[in-house]
PDB file of C-alpha atoms in Angstrom:
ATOM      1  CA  UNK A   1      12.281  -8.447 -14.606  1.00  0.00           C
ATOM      2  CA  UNK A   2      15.273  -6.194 -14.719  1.00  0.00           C
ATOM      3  CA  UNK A   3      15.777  -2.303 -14.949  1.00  0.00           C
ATOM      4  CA  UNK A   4      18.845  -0.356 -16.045  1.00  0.00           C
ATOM      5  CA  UNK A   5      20.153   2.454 -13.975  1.00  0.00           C
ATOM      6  CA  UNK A   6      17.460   5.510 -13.659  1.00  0.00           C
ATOM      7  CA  UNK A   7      19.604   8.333 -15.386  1.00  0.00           C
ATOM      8  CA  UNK A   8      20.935  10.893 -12.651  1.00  0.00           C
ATOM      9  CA  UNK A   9      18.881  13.933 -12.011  1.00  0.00           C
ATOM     10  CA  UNK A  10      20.150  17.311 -11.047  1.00  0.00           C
ATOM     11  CA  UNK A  11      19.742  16.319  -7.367  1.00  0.00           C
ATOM     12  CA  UNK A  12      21.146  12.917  -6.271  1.00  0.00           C
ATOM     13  CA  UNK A  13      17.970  12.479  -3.881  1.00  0.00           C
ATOM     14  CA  UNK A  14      14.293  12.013  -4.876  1.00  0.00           C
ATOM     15  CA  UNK A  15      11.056  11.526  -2.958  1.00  0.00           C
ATOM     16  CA  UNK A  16       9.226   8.203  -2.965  1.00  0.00           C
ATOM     17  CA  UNK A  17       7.235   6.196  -0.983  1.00  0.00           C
ATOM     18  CA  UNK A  18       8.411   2.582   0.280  1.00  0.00           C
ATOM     19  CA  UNK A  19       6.185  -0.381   1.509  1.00  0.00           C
ATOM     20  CA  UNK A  20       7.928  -2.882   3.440  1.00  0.00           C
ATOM     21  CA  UNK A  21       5.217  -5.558   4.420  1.00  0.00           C
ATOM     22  CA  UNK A  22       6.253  -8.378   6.870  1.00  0.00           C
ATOM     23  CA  UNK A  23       4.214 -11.680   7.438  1.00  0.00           C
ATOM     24  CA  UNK A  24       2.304 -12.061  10.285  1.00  0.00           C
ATOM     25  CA  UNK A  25       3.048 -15.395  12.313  1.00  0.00           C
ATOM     26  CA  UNK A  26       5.167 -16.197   9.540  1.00  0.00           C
ATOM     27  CA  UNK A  27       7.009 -19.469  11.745  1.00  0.00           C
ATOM     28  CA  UNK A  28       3.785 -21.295  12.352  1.00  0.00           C
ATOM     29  CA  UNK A  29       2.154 -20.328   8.922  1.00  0.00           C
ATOM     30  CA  UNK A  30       2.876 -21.497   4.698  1.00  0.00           C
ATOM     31  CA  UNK A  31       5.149 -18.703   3.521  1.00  0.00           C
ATOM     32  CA  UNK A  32       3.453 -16.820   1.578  1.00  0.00           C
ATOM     33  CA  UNK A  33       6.018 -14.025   0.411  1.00  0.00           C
ATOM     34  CA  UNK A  34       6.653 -15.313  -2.736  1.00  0.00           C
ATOM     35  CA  UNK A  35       3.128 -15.830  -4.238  1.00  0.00           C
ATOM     36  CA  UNK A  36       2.406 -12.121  -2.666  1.00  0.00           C
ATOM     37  CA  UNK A  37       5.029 -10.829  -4.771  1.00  0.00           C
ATOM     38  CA  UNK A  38       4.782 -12.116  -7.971  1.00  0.00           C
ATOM     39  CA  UNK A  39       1.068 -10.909  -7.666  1.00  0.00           C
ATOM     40  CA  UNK A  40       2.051  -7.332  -6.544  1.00  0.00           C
ATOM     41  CA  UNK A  41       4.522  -7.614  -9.569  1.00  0.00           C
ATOM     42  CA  UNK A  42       2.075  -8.413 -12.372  1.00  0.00           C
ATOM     43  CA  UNK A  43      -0.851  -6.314 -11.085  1.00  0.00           C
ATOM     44  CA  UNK A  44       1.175  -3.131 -10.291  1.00  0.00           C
ATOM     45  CA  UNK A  45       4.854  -3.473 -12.204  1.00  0.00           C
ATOM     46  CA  UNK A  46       4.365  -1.155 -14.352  1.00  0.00           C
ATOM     47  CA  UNK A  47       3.602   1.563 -11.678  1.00  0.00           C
ATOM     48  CA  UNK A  48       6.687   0.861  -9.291  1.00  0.00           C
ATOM     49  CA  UNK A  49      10.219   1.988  -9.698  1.00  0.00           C
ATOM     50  CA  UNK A  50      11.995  -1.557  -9.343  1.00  0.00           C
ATOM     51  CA  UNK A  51      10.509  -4.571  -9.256  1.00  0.00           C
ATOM     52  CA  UNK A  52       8.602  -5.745  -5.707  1.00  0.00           C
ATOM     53  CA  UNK A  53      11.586  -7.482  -3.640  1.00  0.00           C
ATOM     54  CA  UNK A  54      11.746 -10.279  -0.912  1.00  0.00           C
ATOM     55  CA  UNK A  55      13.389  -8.652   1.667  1.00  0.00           C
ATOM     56  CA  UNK A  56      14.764 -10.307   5.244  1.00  0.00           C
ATOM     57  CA  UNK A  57      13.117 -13.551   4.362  1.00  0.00           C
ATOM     58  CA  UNK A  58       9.321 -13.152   4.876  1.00  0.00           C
ATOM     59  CA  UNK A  59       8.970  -9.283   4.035  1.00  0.00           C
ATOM     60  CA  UNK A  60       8.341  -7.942   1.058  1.00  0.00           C
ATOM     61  CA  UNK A  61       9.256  -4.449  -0.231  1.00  0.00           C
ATOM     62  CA  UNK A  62       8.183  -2.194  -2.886  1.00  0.00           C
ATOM     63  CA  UNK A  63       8.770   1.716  -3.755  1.00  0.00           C
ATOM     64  CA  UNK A  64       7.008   3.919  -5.677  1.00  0.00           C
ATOM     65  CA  UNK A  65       6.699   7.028  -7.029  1.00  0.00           C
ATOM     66  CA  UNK A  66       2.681   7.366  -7.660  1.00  0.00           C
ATOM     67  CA  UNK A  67       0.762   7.791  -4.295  1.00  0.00           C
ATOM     68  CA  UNK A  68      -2.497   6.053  -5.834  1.00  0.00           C
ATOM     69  CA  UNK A  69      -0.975   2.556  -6.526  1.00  0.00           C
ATOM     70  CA  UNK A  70       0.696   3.023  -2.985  1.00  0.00           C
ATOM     71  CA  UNK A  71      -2.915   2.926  -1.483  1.00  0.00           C
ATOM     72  CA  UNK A  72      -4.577   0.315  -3.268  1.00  0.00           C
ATOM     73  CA  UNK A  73      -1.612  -1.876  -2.218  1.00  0.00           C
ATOM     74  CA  UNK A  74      -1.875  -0.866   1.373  1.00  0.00           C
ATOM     75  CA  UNK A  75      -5.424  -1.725   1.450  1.00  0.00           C
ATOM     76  CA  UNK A  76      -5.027  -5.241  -0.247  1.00  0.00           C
ATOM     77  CA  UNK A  77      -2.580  -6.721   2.147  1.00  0.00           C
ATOM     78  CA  UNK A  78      -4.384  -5.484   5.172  1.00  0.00           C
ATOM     79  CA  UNK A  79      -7.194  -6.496   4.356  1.00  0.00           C
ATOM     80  CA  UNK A  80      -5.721  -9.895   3.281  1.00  0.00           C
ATOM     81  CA  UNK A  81      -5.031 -10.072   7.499  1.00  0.00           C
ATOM     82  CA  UNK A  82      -1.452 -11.784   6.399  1.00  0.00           C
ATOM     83  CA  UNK A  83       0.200  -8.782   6.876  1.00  0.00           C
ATOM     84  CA  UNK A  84       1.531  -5.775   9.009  1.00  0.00           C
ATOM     85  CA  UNK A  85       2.388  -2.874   6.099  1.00  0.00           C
ATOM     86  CA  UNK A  86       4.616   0.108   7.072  1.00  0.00           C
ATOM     87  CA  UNK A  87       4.424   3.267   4.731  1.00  0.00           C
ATOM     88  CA  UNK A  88       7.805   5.208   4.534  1.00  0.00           C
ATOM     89  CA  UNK A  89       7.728   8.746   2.578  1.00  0.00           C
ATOM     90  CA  UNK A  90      11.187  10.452   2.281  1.00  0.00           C
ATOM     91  CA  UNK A  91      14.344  10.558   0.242  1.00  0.00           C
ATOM     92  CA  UNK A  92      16.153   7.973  -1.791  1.00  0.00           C
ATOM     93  CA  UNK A  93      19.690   8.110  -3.395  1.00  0.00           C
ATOM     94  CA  UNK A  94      19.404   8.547  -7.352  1.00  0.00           C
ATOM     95  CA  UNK A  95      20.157   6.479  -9.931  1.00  0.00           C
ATOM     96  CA  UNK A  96      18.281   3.675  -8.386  1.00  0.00           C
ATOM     97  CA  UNK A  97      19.931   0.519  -8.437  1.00  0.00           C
ATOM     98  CA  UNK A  98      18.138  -2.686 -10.756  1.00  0.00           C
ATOM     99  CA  UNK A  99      17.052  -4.045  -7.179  1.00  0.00           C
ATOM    100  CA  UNK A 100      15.469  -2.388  -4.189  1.00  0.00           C
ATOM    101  CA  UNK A 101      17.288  -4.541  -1.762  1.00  0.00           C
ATOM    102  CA  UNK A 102      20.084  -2.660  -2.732  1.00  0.00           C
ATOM    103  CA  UNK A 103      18.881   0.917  -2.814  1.00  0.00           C
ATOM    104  CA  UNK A 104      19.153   3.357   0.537  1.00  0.00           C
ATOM    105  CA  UNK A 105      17.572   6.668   1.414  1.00  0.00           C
ATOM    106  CA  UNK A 106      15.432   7.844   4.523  1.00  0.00           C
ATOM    107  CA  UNK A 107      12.691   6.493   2.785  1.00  0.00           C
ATOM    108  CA  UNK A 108      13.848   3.046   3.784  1.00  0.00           C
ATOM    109  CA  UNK A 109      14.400   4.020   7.155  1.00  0.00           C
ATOM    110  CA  UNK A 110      11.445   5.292   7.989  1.00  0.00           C
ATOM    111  CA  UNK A 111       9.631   2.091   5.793  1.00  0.00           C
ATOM    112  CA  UNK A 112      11.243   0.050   8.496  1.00  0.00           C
ATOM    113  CA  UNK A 113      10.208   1.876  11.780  1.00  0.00           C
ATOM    114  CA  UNK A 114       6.914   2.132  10.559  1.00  0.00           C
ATOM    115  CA  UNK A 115       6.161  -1.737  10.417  1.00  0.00           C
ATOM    116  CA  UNK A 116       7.869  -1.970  13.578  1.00  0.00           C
ATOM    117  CA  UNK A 117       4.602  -0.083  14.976  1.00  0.00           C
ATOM    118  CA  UNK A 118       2.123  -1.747  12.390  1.00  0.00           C
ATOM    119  CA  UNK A 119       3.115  -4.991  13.883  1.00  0.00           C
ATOM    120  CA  UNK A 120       1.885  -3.900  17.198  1.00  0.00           C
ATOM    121  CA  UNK A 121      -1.275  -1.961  16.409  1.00  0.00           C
ATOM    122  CA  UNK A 122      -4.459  -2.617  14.999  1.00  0.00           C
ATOM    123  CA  UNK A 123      -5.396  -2.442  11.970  1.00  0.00           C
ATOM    124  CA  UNK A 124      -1.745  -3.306  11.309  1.00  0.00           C
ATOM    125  CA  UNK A 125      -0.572  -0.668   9.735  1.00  0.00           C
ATOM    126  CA  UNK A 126       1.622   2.666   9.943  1.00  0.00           C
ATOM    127  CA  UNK A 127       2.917   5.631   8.191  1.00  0.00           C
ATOM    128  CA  UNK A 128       6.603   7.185   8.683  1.00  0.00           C
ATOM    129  CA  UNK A 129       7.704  10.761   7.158  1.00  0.00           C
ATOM    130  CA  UNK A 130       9.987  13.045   8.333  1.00  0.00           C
ATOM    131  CA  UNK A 131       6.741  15.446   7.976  1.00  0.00           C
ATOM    132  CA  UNK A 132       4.679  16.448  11.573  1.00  0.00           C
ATOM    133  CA  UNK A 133       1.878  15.979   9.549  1.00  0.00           C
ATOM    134  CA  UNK A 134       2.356  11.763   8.913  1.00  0.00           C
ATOM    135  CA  UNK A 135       0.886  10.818  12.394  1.00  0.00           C
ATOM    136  CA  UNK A 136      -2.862  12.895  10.834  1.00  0.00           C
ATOM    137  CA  UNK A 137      -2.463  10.996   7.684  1.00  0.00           C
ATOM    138  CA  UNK A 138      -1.936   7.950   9.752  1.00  0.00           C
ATOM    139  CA  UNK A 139      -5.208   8.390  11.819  1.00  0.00           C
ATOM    140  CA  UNK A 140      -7.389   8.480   8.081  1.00  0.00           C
ATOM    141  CA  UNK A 141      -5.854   5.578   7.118  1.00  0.00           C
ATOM    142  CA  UNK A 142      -6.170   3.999   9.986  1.00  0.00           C
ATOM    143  CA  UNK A 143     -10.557   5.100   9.893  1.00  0.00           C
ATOM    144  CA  UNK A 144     -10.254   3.822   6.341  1.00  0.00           C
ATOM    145  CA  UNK A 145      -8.916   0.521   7.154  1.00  0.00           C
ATOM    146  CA  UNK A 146     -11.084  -0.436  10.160  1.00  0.00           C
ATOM    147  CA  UNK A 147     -14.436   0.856   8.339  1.00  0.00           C
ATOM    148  CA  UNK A 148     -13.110  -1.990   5.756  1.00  0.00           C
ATOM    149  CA  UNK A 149     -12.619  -4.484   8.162  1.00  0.00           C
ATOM    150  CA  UNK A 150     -16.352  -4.712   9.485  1.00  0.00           C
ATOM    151  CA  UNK A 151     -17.765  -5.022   5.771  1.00  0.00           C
ATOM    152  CA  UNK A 152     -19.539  -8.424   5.184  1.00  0.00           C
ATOM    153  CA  UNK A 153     -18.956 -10.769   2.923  1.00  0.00           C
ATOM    154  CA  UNK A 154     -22.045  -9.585   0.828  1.00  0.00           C
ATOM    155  CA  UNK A 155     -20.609  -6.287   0.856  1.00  0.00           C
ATOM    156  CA  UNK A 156     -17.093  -7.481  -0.101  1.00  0.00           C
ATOM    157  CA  UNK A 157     -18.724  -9.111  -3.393  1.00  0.00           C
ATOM    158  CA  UNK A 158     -20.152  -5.619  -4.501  1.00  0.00           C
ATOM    159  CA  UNK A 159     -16.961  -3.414  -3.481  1.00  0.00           C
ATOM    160  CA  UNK A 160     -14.457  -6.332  -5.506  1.00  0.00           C
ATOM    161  CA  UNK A 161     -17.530  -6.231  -8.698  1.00  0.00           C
ATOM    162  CA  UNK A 162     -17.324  -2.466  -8.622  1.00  0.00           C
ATOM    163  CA  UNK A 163     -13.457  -1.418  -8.643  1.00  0.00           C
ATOM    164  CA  UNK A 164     -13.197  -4.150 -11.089  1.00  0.00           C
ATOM    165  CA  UNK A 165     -15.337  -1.951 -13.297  1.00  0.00           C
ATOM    166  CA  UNK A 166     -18.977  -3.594 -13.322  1.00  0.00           C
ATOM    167  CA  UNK A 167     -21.977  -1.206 -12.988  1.00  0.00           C
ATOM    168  CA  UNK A 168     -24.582  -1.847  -9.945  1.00  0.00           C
ATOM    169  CA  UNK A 169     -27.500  -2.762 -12.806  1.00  0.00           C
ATOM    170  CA  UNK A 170     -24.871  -5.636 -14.055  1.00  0.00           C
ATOM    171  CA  UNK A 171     -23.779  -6.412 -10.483  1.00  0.00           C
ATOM    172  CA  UNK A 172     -27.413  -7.563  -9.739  1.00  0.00           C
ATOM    173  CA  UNK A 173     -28.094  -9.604 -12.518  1.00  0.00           C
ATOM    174  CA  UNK A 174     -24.866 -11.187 -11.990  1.00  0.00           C
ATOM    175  CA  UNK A 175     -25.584 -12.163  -7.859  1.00  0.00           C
ATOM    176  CA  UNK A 176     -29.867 -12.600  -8.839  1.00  0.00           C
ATOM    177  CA  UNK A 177     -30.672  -9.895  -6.822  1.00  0.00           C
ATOM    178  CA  UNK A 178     -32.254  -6.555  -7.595  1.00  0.00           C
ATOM    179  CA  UNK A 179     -30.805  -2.618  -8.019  1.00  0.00           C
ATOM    180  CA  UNK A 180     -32.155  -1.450  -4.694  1.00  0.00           C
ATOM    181  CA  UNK A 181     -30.471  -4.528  -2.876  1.00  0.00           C
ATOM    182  CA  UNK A 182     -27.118  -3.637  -4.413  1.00  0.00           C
ATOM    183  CA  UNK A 183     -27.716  -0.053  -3.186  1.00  0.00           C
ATOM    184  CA  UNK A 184     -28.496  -1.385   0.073  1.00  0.00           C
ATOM    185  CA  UNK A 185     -25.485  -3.489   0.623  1.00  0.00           C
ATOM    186  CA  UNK A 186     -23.547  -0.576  -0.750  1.00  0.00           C
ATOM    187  CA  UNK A 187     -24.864   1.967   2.109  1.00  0.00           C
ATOM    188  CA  UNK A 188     -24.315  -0.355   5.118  1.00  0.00           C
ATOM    189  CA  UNK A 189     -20.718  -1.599   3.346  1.00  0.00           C
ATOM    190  CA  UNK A 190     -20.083   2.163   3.063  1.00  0.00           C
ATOM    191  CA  UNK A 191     -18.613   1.492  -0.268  1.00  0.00           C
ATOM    192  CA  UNK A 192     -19.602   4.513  -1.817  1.00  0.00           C
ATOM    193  CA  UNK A 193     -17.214   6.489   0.811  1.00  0.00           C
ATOM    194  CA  UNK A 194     -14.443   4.707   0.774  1.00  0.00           C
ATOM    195  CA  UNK A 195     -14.634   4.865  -2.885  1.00  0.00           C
ATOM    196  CA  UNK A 196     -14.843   8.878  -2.759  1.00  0.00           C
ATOM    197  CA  UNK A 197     -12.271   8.537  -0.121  1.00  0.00           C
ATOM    198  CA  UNK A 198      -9.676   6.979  -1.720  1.00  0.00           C
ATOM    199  CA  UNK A 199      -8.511  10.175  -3.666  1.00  0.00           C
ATOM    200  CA  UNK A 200      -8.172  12.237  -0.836  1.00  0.00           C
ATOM    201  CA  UNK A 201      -5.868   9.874   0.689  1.00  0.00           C
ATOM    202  CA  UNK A 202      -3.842   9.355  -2.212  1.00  0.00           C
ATOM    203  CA  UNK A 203      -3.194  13.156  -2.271  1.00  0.00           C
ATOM    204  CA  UNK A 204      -2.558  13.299   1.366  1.00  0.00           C
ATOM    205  CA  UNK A 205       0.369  10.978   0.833  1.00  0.00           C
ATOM    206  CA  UNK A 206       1.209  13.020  -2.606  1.00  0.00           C
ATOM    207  CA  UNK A 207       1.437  16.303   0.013  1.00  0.00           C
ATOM    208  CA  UNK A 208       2.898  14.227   2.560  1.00  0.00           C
ATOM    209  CA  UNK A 209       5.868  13.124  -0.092  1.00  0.00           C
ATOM    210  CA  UNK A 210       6.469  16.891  -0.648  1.00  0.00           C
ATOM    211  CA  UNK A 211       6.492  17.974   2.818  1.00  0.00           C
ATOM    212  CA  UNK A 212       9.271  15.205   3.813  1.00  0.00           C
ATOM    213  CA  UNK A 213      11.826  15.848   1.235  1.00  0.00           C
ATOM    214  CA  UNK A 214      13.621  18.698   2.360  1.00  0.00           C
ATOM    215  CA  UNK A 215      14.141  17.134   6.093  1.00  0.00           C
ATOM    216  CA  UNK A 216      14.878  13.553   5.974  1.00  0.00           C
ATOM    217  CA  UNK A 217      18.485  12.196   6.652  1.00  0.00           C
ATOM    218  CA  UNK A 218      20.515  10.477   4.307  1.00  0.00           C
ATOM    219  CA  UNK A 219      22.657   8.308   6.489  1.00  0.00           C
ATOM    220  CA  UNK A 220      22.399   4.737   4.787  1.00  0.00           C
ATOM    221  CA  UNK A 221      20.189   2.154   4.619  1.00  0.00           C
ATOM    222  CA  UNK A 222      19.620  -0.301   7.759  1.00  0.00           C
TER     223      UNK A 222
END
């Protein structure tokens, strides 16, 4: 998939959010950067700004403009365990190139120091932003993703049924068990707050994008 330049915009710097997700033990494991990106491609294309880019052999690297789609992409690849995901909010030189490898901003910088740390912390993940607030936003994430790493299996097959769209009746009859069992499974999976939870943090990184646009450094990409 290719893009034509973005037109120019009165400034020559705009505000996005980066992912740049590297493989954990990616020497002793199948690579698995290439599947993971056509996938993040067809589910979510339509929602980045250039198509999702390997980067540096076993990373992959995305940017995007909408803060939603930026969390339900962080929480699929850590919870997939494969890999460590830094978040980078800040500038990026306009018009965007047709391919992110080749774009440059603060953004990108701060993309890369973040999975730096998310490769040695657990959950594996971090946030970077010019912003004092980023390190707050961080620690939510950070609740979010651990609360999702202790849910069962059981409670993984009602959280995937429900963001998929089914309703808990429907749920029920499809795993042969009854309504108050699927509200059961979805009070110890905590499933209901996550899912109440997951705009709040999508805004946080909305406000987080506005705070760190007037600071970050342009100096060019690493």
């Amino acid at each position: 998939m290719t893009r034509s330049l973005r037109p120019l915009v009165p400034t020559p710097r705009s505000t996005v959010i980066v992912v740049t997700a590297d493989q954990v033990a990616s020497r002793t494991r199948p690579d698995l950067t290439a599947g993971e990106r056509d996938r993040l491609q067809a589910a979510y294309g339509e929602r980045l700004l250039l198509p999702v880019a390997r980067n540096a052999g076993d990373e992959l690297q995305l940017l995007s403009d909408d803060p939603g789609v930026i969390v339900d992409i962080v929480l699929e690849l850590v919870r997939s365990g494969d890999w460590s995901v830094g978040v980078g909010v800040g500038e990026v030189r306009e018009p965007l190139p047709d391919d992110i490898r080749e774009a440059s901003g603060a953004a990108f910088f701060a993309a890369r120091d973040a999975v730096e740390r998310a490769k040695k912390s657990s959950p594996r993940f971090a946030i970077g932003a010019a912003s004092a607030d980023a390190a707050h936003v961080e620690a939510l994430f950070r609740l979010a993703l651990v609360l999702r790493d202790r849910r069962s299996p059981e409670g993984w097959e009602v959280y995937d049924r429900l963001r998929a769209g089914a309703r808990q009746t429907d749920i029920a009859d499809e795993l042969g068990v009854s309504a108050p069992a699927i509200s059961a499974r979805m009070k110890s999976a905590n499933i209901r707050t996550e899912l109440d939870a997951l705009p709040a943090l999508a805004r946080l990184l909305e406000l987080l994008d506005a705070a760190s646009g007037s600071d970050a450094p342009m100096e060019g990409r690493p």
